[in-house]
Coordinates of C-alpha atoms and ligand atoms in Angstrom, one line a residue:
M1032 CA 56.4 76.1 78.8
K1033 CA 56.4 79.2 76.9
A1034 CA 58.5 79.2 73.8
C1035 CA 59.6 75.1 74.1
T1036 CA 57.2 74.1 71.3
V1037 CA 58.9 70.7 70.9
R1038 CA 57.2 68.9 73.7
G1039 CA 53.8 70.4 72.8
D1040 CA 53.5 69.5 69.0
Q1041 CA 56.0 66.7 67.8
N1042 CA 55.1 67.3 64.1
L1043 CA 55.8 71.1 63.9
P1044 CA 58.5 72.1 61.4
V1045 CA 60.2 73.7 64.0
T1046 CA 60.6 70.6 66.1
E1047 CA 62.1 68.7 63.0
A1048 CA 64.4 71.7 62.7
Y1049 CA 65.7 71.1 66.4
R1050 CA 65.6 67.3 65.6
K1051 CA 68.4 68.0 63.0
I1052 CA 70.5 70.2 64.9
S1053 CA 70.2 67.5 67.7
T1054 CA 71.5 64.9 65.6
N1055 CA 74.3 67.2 64.2
I1056 CA 75.5 67.5 67.7
Q1057 CA 75.8 63.9 67.9
F1058 CA 77.6 63.8 64.6
A1059 CA 79.9 66.5 65.7
N1060 CA 80.7 64.3 68.8
I1061 CA 81.2 61.2 67.0
D1062 CA 84.7 60.7 69.1
G1063 CA 82.7 61.1 72.3
N1064 CA 85.0 64.1 73.6
I1065 CA 82.3 66.5 73.9
Q1066 CA 80.2 66.7 77.2
T1067 CA 79.8 70.5 77.9
I1068 CA 78.4 72.6 75.2
M1069 CA 77.5 76.2 75.5
M1070 CA 75.2 78.3 73.5
T1071 CA 76.0 82.0 72.9
S1072 CA 75.2 84.7 70.1
S1073 CA 76.5 88.1 69.5
L1074 CA 73.8 90.2 70.5
Q1075 CA 70.9 90.1 72.9
N1076 CA 67.5 88.4 71.8
E1077 CA 68.7 86.2 69.0
G1078 CA 67.2 82.8 70.3
K1079 CA 69.9 81.8 72.5
T1080 CA 67.7 80.5 75.4
T1081 CA 64.7 79.3 73.0
T1082 CA 67.0 77.3 71.1
I1083 CA 69.3 75.8 73.8
C1084 CA 66.1 74.7 75.9
N1085 CA 64.3 73.1 72.5
I1086 CA 67.6 71.1 71.8
A1087 CA 67.8 70.1 75.6
S1088 CA 64.3 68.8 75.3
V1089 CA 64.5 66.9 71.8
M1090 CA 68.1 65.5 73.0
S1091 CA 66.5 64.0 76.3
N1092 CA 63.0 63.2 74.7
D1093 CA 64.0 61.7 71.1
L1094 CA 67.7 60.8 71.7
N1095 CA 67.3 59.7 75.0
K1096 CA 70.3 61.3 76.4
K1097 CA 70.4 62.2 80.0
I1098 CA 70.7 65.9 79.8
L1099 CA 71.4 69.0 82.4
L1100 CA 70.8 72.5 81.1
I1101 CA 72.4 75.0 83.4
D1102 CA 71.5 78.9 83.1
L1103 CA 75.1 80.6 83.2
D1104 CA 73.4 83.7 82.0
L1105 CA 73.9 85.4 85.2
R1106 CA 72.9 88.6 83.9
K1107 CA 69.3 87.9 82.3
P1108 CA 68.6 84.5 83.1
A1109 CA 65.6 83.2 81.3
V1110 CA 65.6 79.2 81.4
H1111 CA 63.6 79.0 84.5
K1112 CA 60.8 81.0 82.4
H1113 CA 60.8 78.6 79.5
F1114 CA 60.2 75.4 81.7
N1115 CA 58.0 77.5 84.0
L1116 CA 60.4 76.9 87.2
S1117 CA 61.1 79.0 90.2
N1118 CA 64.4 80.8 90.1
R1119 CA 64.7 81.3 93.9
I1120 CA 67.4 79.2 94.4
G1121 CA 69.9 77.8 91.9
L1122 CA 73.3 77.6 90.6
T1123 CA 74.8 80.8 92.8
D1124 CA 73.1 79.0 96.0
L1125 CA 74.4 75.6 94.8
L1126 CA 78.2 77.2 94.9
F1127 CA 77.7 77.6 98.6
N1128 CA 76.3 74.1 99.5
K1129 CA 78.0 72.0 97.0
D1130 CA 77.5 68.7 99.1
N1131 CA 73.8 68.7 98.4
Y1132 CA 73.6 69.7 94.9
E1133 CA 70.4 67.2 94.3
E1134 CA 68.6 70.0 96.1
Y1135 CA 69.1 72.5 93.6
I1136 CA 68.5 70.8 90.4
N1137 CA 65.0 70.5 88.8
T1138 CA 63.8 67.3 87.0
V1139 CA 61.6 68.7 84.2
S1140 CA 61.0 65.3 82.3
P1141 CA 62.6 61.9 82.8
R1142 CA 66.0 62.8 81.3
L1143 CA 66.2 66.4 81.5
D1144 CA 67.5 68.4 84.6
V1145 CA 67.8 72.1 84.8
L1146 CA 69.7 74.3 86.9
T1147 CA 68.2 77.8 87.3
S1148 CA 71.0 80.6 87.6
G1149 CA 69.7 81.2 91.1
K1150 CA 70.4 84.7 92.9
L1151 CA 72.1 87.2 90.6
P1152 CA 75.5 88.0 91.9
S1153 CA 77.4 91.2 91.5
K1154 CA 80.8 89.6 90.5
T1155 CA 79.5 87.6 87.7
S1156 CA 82.8 87.2 86.0
E1157 CA 84.4 85.7 89.2
I1158 CA 81.7 83.2 89.5
L1159 CA 81.8 82.0 85.9
N1160 CA 85.5 81.7 86.1
S1161 CA 85.7 80.3 89.6
N1162 CA 87.3 76.8 90.3
S1163 CA 84.3 76.1 92.5
L1164 CA 82.2 76.3 89.4
K1165 CA 84.1 74.3 87.4
E1166 CA 84.5 71.6 90.3
V1167 CA 80.9 71.3 90.2
I1168 CA 80.4 71.0 86.7
R1169 CA 83.0 68.3 86.8
K1170 CA 81.1 66.5 89.5
L1171 CA 77.9 66.8 87.6
S1172 CA 79.3 65.6 84.4
Y1173 CA 79.7 62.0 86.0
H1174 CA 75.7 62.1 85.9
Y1175 CA 74.8 63.3 82.4
D1176 CA 75.6 62.4 78.8
Y1177 CA 75.5 66.3 78.1
I1178 CA 75.6 69.4 80.1
F1179 CA 74.4 72.6 78.1
F1180 CA 75.1 75.9 79.2
D1181 CA 73.0 79.3 78.3
T1182 CA 75.0 82.4 78.4
P1183 CA 74.8 86.2 77.6
P1184 CA 75.5 87.7 74.2
I1185 CA 79.2 88.1 73.4
A1186 CA 79.0 91.7 72.4
S1187 CA 77.9 92.6 75.7
V1188 CA 79.8 91.3 78.4
S1189 CA 83.0 89.1 78.6
D1190 CA 80.8 86.3 80.3
A1191 CA 80.4 84.0 77.5
V1192 CA 84.2 84.0 76.4
T1193 CA 85.0 83.0 79.7
V1194 CA 82.7 80.0 79.8
A1195 CA 83.9 79.1 76.2
T1196 CA 87.3 78.7 78.0
Y1197 CA 86.3 75.5 79.7
A1198 CA 83.1 74.4 77.6
D1199 CA 84.1 71.3 75.4
A1200 CA 81.9 72.9 72.4
V1201 CA 80.4 76.2 71.6
I1202 CA 77.3 76.8 69.3
L1203 CA 76.5 80.0 67.9
T1204 CA 73.0 81.3 67.3
V1205 CA 72.8 84.0 64.7
A1206 CA 69.3 85.7 64.0
Y1207 CA 68.9 86.0 60.4
S1208 CA 69.0 89.5 59.2
E1209 CA 69.5 90.9 62.4
T1210 CA 73.2 90.2 63.1
E1211 CA 75.4 91.8 60.5
A1212 CA 78.1 89.8 59.1
E1213 CA 80.8 91.8 60.8
I1214 CA 79.5 91.4 64.4
A1215 CA 79.3 87.7 63.9
K1216 CA 82.8 87.4 62.8
K1217 CA 83.9 89.4 65.8
S1218 CA 82.3 86.9 68.2
I1219 CA 83.9 84.1 66.2
D1220 CA 87.2 85.9 66.5
S1221 CA 86.8 86.3 70.3
L1222 CA 85.9 82.6 70.7
R1223 CA 88.6 81.6 68.6
Q1224 CA 91.0 83.7 70.5
V1225 CA 90.2 81.3 73.7
N1226 CA 90.6 78.2 71.5
A1227 CA 86.7 77.7 71.8
N1228 CA 85.6 74.5 69.9
I1229 CA 82.9 76.1 67.7
I1230 CA 80.8 73.0 66.4
G1231 CA 78.2 75.0 64.7
A1232 CA 76.2 77.9 63.9
I1233 CA 72.4 78.0 63.9
F1234 CA 70.5 80.6 61.8
N1235 CA 67.4 81.3 63.9
K1236 CA 64.4 83.5 63.0
V1237 CA 64.4 82.6 59.5
P1238 CA 61.6 83.5 57.5
V1239 CA 59.6 80.6 56.3
T1240 CA 60.4 80.9 52.6
K1241 CA 64.0 80.6 53.2
Q1242 CA 64.0 77.9 55.7
N1243 CA 65.4 74.9 53.8
K1244 CA 68.4 76.9 52.7
Y1245 CA 69.2 78.7 56.0
Y1246 CA 67.6 77.3 59.0
Y1247 CA 70.7 75.5 60.4
N1248 CA 74.4 75.1 59.4
Y1249 CA 77.2 73.2 60.7
Y1250 CA 80.7 73.5 59.9
Ligands
LIG339 N1 63.1 80.8 65.8 C1 62.4 81.7 66.2 N2 61.3 82.4 65.5 C2 60.8 83.2 66.1 N3 61.0 83.9 67.4 C3 61.8 83.5 68.0 C4 62.6 82.2 67.6 N4 63.6 82.0 68.7 C5 63.4 83.0 69.5 N5 62.5 83.7 69.3 C6 61.8 84.9 70.1 O1 62.9 85.8 70.3 C7 62.6 86.3 71.5 C8 64.4 86.3 72.1 O2 64.5 85.0 72.4 P1 65.5 84.3 73.6 O3 65.0 84.8 74.7 O4 65.5 82.9 73.2 O5 66.7 85.0 73.1 P2 68.2 85.1 73.7 O6 69.1 85.3 72.6 O7 68.3 84.2 74.8 O8 67.8 86.7 74.6 P3 68.9 87.3 75.7 O9 70.0 87.8 74.9 O10 68.1 88.4 76.3 O11 69.3 86.3 76.4 C9 61.6 85.6 72.3 O12 60.4 86.4 72.2 C10 61.4 84.4 71.6 O13 60.1 83.6 71.7
LIG340 MG1 68.6 84.1 76.7

């Protein structure tokens, strides 16, 4: 795995930070009504994919949850790179062969499955908003404790807001000192317009000296 350090060194401070985030997700779900959780951010490169891959690893390894991570970034998919998987086939192929969905899902560790994006479609918004996709997610939900979605940044395309209309919860990654407050606020407004359930924001790429104060923050 490239950036998913969690499985490599269980004692790194960054691993501990992902553990705290995972525990906070569990607290946010105290009533048990959250199963699908999407990760997004305002801008490119804020660390969405890295963060969601690590949270998925920690929740499955340390918290014994059965997790499926789906790459819903159909513009610039990268989940497969983090887990060294091929992206020759994946979600977009599964949508045409829904009866045999197991064939498309990669098991990367005992309780962590990954569904890569598959071939990139031209009509991304239609796919993300399709009943077909929602039906697949509904069927898959019987097999997992949590299903995570990685998505593109909000400021560039409407995809993440589309996914937010049906995800049970949203986590926003905000790159410390890279994302202006105004841009982050606009993203939150866009998500709120579709009644997204924003359960937390993760301050990422925080300088080591400021980590105690800023690394993660749930509200
Ligand atoms: N906490 C962190 N500290 C330092 N670098 C980080 C951190 N999180 C992510 N990165 C690095 O930032 C870069 C972008 O990360 P990543 O691909 O996860 O971002 P992204 O928001 O998913 O990007 P995109 O918008 O292109 O999908 C990568 O090089 C990654 O290794
Ligand atoms: Mg990404």
